[in-house]
Backbone as a printed PyTorch tensor [residue, N CA C, xyz], in Angstrom:
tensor([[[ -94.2740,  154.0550,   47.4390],
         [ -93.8510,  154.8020,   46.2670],
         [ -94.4750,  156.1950,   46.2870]],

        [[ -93.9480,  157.1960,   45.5610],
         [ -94.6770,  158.6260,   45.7230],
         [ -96.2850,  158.5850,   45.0260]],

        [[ -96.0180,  157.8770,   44.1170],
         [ -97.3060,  157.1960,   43.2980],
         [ -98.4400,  157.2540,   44.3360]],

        [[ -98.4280,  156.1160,   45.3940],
         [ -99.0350,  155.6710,   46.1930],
         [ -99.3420,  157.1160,   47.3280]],

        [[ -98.1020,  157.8340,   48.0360],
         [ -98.3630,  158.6690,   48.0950],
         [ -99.6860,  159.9550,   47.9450]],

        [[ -98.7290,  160.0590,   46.6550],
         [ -99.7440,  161.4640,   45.8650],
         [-101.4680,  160.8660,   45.5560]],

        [[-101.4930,  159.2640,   45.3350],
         [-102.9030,  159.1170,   45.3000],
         [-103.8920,  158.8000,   46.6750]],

        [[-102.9090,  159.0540,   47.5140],
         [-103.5200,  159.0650,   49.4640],
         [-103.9360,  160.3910,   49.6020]],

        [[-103.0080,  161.1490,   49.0980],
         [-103.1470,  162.6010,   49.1600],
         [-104.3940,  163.0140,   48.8730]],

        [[-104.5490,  162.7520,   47.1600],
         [-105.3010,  162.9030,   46.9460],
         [-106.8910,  162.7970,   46.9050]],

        [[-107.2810,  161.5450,   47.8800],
         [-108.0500,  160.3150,   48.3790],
         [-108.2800,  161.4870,   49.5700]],

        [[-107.4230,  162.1150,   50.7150],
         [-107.5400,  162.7370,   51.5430],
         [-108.0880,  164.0790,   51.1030]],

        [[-108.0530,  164.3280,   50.3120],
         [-108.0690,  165.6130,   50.0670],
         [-109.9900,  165.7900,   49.6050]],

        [[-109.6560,  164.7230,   48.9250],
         [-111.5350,  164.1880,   48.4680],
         [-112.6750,  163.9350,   49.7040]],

        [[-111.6750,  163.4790,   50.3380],
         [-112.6530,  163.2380,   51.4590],
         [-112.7090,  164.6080,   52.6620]],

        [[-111.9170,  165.4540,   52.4850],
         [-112.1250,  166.8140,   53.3910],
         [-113.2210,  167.6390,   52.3830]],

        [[-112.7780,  167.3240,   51.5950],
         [-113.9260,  168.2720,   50.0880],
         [-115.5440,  167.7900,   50.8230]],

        [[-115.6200,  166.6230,   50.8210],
         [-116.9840,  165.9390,   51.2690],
         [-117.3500,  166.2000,   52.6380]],

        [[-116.4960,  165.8640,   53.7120],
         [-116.4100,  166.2960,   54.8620],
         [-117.3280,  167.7340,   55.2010]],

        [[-116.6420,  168.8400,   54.5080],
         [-117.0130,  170.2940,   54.3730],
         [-118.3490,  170.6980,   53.7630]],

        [[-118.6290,  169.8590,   52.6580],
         [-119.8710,  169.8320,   51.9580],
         [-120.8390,  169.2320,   53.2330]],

        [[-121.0340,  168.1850,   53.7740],
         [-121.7410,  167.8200,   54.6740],
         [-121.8490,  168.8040,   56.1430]],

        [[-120.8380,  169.2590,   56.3650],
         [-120.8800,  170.1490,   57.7660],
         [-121.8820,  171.2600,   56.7940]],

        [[-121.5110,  171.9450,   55.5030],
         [-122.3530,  172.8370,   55.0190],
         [-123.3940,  172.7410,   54.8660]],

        [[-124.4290,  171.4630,   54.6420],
         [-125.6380,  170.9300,   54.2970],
         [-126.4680,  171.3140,   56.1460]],

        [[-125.2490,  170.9850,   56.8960],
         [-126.1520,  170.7760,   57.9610],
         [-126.2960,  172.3830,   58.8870]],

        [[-125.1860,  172.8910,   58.1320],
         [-125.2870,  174.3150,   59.0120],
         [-126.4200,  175.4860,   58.2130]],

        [[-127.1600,  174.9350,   57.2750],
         [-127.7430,  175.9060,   56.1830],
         [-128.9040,  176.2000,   56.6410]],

        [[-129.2450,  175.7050,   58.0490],
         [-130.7470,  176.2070,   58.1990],
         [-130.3220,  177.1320,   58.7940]],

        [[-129.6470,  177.1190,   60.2820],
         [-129.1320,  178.0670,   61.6830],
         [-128.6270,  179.1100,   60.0690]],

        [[-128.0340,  179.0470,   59.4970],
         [-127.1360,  180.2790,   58.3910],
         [-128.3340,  181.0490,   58.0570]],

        [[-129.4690,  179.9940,   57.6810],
         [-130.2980,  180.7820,   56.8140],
         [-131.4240,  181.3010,   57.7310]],

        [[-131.2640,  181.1640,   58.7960],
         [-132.1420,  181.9770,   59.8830],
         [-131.7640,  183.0400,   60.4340]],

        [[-130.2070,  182.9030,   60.6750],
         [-129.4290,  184.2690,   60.9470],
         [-129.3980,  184.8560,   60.4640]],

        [[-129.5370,  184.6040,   58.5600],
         [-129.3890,  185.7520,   57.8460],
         [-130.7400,  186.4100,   57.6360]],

        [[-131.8190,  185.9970,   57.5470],
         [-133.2730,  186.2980,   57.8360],
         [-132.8360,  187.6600,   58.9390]],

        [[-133.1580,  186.9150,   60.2820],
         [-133.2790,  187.7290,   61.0140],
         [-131.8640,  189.5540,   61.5730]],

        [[-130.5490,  188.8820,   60.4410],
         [-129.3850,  190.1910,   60.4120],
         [-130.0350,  191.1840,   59.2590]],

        [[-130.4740,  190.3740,   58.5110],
         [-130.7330,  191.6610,   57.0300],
         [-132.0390,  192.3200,   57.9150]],

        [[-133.1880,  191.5680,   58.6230],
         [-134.6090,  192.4200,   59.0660],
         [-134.0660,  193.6850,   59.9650]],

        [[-132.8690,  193.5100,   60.2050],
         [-132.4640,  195.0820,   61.0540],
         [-131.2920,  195.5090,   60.7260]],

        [[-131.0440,  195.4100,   59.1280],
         [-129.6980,  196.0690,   58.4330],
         [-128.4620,  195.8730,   59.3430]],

        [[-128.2540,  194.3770,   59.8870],
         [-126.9660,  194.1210,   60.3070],
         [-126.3210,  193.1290,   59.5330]],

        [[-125.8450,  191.9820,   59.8640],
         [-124.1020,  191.5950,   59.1430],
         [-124.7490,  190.5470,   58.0940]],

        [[-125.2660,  190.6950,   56.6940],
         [-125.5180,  189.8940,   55.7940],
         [-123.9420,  189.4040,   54.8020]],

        [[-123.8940,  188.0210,   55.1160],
         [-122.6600,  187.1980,   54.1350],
         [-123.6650,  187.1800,   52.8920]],

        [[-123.2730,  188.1740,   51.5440],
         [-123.8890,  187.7310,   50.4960],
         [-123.0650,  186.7850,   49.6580]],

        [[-121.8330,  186.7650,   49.6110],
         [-120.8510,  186.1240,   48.6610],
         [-119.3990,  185.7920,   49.8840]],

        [[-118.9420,  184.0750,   49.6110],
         [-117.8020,  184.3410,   50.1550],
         [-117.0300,  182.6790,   49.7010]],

        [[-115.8680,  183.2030,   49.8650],
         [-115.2890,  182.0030,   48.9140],
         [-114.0910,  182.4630,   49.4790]],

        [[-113.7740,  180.7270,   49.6740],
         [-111.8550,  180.0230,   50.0600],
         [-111.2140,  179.4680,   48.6690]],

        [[-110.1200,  180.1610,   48.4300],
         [-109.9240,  179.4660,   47.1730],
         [-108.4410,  179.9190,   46.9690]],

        [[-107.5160,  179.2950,   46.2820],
         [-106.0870,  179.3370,   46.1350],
         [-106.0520,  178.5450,   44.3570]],

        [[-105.2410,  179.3310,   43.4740],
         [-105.3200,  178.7700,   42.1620],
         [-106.6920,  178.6550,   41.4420]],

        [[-107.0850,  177.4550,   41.1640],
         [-108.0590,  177.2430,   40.8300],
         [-108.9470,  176.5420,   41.9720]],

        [[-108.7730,  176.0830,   42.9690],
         [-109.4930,  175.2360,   43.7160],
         [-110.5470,  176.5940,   44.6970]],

        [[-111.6350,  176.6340,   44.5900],
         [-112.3680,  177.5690,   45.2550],
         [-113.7740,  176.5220,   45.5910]],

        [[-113.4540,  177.1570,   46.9160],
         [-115.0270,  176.4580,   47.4200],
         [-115.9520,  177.6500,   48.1470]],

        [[-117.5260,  177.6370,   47.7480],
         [-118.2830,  178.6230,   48.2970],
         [-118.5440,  178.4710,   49.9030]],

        [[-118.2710,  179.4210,   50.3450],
         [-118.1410,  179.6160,   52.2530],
         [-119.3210,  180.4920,   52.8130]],

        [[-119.9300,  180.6020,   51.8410],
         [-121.2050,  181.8420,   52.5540],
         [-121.9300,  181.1520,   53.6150]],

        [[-122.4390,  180.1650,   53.1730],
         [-123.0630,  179.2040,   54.7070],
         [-122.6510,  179.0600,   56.5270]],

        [[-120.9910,  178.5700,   56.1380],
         [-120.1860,  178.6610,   57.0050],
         [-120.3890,  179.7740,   57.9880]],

        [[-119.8500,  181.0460,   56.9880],
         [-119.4500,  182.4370,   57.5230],
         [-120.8480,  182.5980,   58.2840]],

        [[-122.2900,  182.6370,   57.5670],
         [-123.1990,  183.2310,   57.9340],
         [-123.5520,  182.9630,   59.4820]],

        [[-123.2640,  181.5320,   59.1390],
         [-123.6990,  180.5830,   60.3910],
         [-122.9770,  181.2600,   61.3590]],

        [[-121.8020,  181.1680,   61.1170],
         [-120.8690,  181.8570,   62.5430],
         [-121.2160,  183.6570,   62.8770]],

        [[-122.3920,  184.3050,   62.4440],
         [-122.7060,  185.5920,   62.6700],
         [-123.5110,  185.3300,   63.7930]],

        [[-123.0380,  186.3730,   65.0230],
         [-123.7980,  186.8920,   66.0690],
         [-123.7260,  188.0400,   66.4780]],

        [[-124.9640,  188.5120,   66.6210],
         [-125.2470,  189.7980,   66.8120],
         [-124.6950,  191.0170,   65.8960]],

        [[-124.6090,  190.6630,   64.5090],
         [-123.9090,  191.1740,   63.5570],
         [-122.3270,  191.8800,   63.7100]],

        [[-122.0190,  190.5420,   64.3740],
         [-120.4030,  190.5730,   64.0230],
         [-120.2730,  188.7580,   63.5650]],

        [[-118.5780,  189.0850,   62.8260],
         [-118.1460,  187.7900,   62.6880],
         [-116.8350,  187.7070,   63.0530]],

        [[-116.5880,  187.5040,   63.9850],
         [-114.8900,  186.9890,   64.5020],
         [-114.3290,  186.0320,   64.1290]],

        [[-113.6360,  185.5280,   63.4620],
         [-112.5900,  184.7060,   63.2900],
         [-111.3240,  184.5550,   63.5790]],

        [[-110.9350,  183.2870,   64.4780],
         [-109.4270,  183.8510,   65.0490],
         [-108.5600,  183.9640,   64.0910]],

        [[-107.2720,  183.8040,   64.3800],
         [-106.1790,  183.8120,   63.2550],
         [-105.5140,  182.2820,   63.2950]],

        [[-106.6150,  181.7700,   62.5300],
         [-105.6290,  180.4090,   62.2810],
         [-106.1870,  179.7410,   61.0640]],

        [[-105.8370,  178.9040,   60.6300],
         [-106.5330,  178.5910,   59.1410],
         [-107.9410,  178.4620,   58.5830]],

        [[-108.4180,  179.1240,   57.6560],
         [-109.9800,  178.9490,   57.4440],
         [-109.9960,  177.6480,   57.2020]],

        [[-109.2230,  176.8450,   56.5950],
         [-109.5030,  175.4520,   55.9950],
         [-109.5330,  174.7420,   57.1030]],

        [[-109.0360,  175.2540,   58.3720],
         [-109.8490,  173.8820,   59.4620],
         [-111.3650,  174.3810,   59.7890]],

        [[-111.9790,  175.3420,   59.5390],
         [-112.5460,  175.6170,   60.2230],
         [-113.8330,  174.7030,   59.5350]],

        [[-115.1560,  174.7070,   60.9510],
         [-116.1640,  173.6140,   59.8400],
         [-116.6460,  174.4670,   58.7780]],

        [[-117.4660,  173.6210,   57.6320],
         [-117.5860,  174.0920,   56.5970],
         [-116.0110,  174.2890,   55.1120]],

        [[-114.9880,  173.7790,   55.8560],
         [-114.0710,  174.5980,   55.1490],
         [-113.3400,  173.5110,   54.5300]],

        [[-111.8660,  173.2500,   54.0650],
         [-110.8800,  171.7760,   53.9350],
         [-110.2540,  172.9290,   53.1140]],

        [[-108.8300,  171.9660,   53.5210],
         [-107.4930,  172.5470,   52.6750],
         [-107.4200,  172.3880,   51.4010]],

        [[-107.7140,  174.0160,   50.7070],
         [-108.0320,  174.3630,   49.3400],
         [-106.3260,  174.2900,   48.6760]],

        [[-105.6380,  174.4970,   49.5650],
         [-103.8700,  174.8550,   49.0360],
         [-104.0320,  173.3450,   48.4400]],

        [[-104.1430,  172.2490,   49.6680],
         [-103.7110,  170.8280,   49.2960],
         [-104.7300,  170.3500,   48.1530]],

        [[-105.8250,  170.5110,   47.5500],
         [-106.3450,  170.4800,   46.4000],
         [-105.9240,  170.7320,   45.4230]],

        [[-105.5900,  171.8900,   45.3980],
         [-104.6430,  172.8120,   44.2000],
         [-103.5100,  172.3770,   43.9870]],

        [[-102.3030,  171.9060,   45.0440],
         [-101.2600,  171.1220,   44.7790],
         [-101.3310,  169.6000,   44.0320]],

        [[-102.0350,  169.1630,   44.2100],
         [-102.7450,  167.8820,   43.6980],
         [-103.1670,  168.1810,   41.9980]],

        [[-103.8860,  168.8020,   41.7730],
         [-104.1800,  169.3420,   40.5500],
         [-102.9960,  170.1330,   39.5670]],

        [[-102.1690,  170.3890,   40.2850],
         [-100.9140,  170.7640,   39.7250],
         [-100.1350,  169.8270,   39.7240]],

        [[ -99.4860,  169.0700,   40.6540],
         [ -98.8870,  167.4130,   40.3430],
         [ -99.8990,  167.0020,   39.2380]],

        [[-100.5430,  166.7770,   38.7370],
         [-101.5620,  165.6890,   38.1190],
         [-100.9510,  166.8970,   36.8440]],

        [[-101.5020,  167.9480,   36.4640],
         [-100.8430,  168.9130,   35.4800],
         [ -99.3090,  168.2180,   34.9190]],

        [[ -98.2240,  168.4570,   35.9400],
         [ -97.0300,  168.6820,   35.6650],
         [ -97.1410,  167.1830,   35.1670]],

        [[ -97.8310,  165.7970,   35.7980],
         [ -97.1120,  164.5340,   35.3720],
         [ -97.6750,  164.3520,   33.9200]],

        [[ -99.3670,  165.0850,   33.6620],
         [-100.0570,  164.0980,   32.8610],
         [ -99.2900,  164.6770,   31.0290]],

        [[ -99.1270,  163.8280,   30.6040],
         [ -98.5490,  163.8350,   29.2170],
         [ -97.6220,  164.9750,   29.1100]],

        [[ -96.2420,  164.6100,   30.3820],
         [ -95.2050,  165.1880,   29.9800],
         [ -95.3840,  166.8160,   29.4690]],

        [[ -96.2990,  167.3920,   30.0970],
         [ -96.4820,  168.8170,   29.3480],
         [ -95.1030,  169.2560,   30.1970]],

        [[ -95.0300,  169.5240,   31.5070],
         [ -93.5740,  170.4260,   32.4410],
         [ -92.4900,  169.7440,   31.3820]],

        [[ -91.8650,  170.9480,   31.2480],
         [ -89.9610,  170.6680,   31.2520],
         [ -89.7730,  170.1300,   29.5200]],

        [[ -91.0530,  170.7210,   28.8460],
         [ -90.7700,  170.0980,   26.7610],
         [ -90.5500,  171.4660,   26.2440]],

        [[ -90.1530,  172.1540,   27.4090],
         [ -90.0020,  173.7270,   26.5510],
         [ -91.3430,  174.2700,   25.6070]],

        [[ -91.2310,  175.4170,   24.8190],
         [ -92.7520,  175.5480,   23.7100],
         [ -93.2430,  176.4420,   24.6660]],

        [[ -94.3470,  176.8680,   23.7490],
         [ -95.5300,  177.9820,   24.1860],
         [ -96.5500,  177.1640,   25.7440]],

        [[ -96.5090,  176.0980,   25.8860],
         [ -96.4650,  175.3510,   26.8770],
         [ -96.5070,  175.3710,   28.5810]],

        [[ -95.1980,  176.1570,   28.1430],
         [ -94.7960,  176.3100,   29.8680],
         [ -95.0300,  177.3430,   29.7400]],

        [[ -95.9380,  178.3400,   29.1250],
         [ -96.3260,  179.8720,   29.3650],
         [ -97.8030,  179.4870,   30.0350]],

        [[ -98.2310,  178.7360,   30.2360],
         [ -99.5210,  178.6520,   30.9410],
         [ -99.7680,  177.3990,   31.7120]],

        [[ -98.5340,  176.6090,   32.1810],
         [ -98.5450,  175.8120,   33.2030],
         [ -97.8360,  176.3380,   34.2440]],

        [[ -98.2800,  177.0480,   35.3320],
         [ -97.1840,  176.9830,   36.4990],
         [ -96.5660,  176.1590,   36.9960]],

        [[ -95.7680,  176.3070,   37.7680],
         [ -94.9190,  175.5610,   38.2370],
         [ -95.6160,  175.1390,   39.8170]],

        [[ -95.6740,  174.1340,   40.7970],
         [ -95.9000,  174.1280,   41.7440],
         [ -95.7210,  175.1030,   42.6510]],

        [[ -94.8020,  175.0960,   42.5600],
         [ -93.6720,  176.3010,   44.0500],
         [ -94.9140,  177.3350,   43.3950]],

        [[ -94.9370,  178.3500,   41.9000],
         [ -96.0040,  179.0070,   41.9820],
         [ -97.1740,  179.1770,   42.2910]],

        [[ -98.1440,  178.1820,   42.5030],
         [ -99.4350,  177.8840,   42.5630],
         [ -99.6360,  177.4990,   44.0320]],

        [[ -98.7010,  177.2320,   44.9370],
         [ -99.3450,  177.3640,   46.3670],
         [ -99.0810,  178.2330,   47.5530]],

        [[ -99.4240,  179.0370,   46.3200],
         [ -99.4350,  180.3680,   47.6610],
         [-100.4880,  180.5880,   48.6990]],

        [[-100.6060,  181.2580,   49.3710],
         [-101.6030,  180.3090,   50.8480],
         [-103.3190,  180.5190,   50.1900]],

        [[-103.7010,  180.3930,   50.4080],
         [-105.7990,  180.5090,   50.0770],
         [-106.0240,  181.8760,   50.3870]],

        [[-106.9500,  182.7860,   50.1040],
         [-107.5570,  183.4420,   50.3430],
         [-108.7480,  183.6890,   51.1300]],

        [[-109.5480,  184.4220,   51.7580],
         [-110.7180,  184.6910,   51.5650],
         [-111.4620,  185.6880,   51.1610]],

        [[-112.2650,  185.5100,   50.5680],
         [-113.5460,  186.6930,   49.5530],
         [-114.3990,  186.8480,   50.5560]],

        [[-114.6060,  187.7560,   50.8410],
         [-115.8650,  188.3070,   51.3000],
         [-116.5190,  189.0770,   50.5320]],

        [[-117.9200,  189.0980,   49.7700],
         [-119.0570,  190.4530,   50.3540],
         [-119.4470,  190.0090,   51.0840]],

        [[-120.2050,  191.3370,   52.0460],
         [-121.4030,  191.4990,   52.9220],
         [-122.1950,  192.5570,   52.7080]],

        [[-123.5250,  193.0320,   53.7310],
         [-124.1530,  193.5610,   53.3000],
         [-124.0340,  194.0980,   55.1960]],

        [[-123.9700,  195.3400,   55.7150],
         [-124.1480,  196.0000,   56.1420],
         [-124.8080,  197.2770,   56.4900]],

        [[-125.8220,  197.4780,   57.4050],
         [-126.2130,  198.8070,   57.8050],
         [-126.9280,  199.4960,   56.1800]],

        [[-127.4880,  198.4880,   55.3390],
         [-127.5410,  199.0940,   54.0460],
         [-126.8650,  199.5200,   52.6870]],

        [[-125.6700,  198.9640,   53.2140],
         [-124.4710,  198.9940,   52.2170],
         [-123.9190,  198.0570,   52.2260]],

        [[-123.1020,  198.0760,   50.9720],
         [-121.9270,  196.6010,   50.2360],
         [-121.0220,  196.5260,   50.6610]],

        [[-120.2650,  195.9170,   51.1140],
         [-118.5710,  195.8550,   50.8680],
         [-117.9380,  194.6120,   50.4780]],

        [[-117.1730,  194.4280,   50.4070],
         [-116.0930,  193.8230,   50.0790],
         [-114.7380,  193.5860,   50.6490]],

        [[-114.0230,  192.3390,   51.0770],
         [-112.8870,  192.2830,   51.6500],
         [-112.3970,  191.3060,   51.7110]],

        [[-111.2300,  191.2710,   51.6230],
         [-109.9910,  189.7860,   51.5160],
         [-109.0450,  189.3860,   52.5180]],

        [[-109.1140,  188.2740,   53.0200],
         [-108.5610,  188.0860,   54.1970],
         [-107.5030,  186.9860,   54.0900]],

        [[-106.0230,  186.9680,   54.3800],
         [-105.1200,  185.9210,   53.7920],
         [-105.4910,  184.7790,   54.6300]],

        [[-105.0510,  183.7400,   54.6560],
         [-105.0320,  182.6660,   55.2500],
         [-104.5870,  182.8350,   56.6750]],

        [[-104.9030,  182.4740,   57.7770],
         [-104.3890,  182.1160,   59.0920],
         [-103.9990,  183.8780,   59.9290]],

        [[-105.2200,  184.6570,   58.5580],
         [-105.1730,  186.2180,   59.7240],
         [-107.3390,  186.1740,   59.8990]],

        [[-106.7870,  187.0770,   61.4580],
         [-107.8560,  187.0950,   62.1100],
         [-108.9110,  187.4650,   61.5320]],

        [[-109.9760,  187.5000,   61.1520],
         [-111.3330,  188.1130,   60.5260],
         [-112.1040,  189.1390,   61.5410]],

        [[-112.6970,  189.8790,   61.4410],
         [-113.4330,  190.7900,   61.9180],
         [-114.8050,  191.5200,   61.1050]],

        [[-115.6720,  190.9830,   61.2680],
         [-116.6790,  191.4530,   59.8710],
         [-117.7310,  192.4680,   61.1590]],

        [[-118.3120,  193.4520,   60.3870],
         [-118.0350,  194.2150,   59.8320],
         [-116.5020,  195.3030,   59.8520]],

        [[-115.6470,  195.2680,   58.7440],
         [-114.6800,  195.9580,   59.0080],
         [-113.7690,  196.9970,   58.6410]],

        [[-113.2770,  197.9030,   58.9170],
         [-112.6500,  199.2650,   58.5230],
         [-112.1300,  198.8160,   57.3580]],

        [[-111.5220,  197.6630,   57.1250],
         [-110.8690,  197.5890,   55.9050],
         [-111.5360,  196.9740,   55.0900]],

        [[-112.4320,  196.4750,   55.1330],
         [-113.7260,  196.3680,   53.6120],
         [-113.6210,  197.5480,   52.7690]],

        [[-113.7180,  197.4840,   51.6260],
         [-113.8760,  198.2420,   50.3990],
         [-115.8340,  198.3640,   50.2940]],

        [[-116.2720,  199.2440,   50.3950],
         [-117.4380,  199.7330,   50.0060],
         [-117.5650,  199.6740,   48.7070]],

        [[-118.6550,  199.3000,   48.3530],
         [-118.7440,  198.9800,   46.3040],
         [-120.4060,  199.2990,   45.9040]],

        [[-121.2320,  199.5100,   46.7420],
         [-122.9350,  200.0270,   46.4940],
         [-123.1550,  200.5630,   47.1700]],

        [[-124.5020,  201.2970,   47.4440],
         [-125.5360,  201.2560,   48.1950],
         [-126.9070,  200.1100,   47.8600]],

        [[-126.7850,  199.6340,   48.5420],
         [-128.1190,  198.0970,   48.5990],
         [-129.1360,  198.4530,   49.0860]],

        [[-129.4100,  199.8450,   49.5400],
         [-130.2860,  200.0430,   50.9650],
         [-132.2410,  200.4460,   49.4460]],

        [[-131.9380,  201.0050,   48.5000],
         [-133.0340,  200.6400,   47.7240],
         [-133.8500,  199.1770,   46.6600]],

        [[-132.7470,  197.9990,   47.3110],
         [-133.2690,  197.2570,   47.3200],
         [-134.6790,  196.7940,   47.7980]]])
């Protein structure tokens, strides 16, 4: 039944959530040594970074940091949500929107209602990623769509401080 279905889905989806949390627990020392030793010579600090689509956002700074060498961060072009540390934030969010649309008949009763429930088809548009970092003494900022390549430090970051009188 779709029933059965949507609650596998969702069962799957719980268990990539956990999955990601555990790869993160274990990558937080190597992260937190790299970032020690990138900020002691003003190279590639992950201060803030987050995968997230709708409402489903999970914090990625660990991940990202971990994967810094020699103050760069490459990422190919293929989905952040496989990557470790990561799980499919879209398929969370779809789940949470099925569960929306079924629970007490709110979709399709007309009313002030359907002005603040989306519709599925709206709400899974692909994930994002957030970046700050901290570079060479300065901030930036940058957003990277789903399944495009990453390049940190990069021309297209938005600059937003100077950090360097920290």
């Amino acid at each position: 039944s779709s029933e059965m279905k949507r609650e596998g889905k969702r069962l799957t989806v719980a268990k990539s959530r956990r999955d990601a949390e555990q790869q993160i627990s274990l990558m937080k020392k190597k992260a937190e040594s790299n970032r020690r030793s990138e900020d002691s010579k003003g190279g590639l600090v992950i201060v803030k970074a987050t995968y997230s689509v709708g409402e489903c956002c999970l914090d990625v700074t660990v991940p990202l940091q971990f994967w810094v060498t020699e103050s760069l961060l490459k990422l190919a072009s293929s989905s952040f949500g496989n990557m470790l540390g990561f799980y499919d934030v879209a398929a969370e969010n779809q789940n949470k929107m099925n569960s929306l649309e079924k629970g007490n008949g709110i979709r399709g009763e007309g009313g002030w209602r359907d002005l603040f429930v989306k519709s599925p088809e709206e709400s899974t548009h692909n994930p994002m990623l957030h970046v700050r970092y901290k570079f060479n003494g300065n901030m930036f900022e940058m957003t990277a769509q789903d399944d495009e390549a990453l390049l940190l430090p990069s021309p297209r970051a938005v600059p937003i401080a100077d950090v360097s009188d920290e």
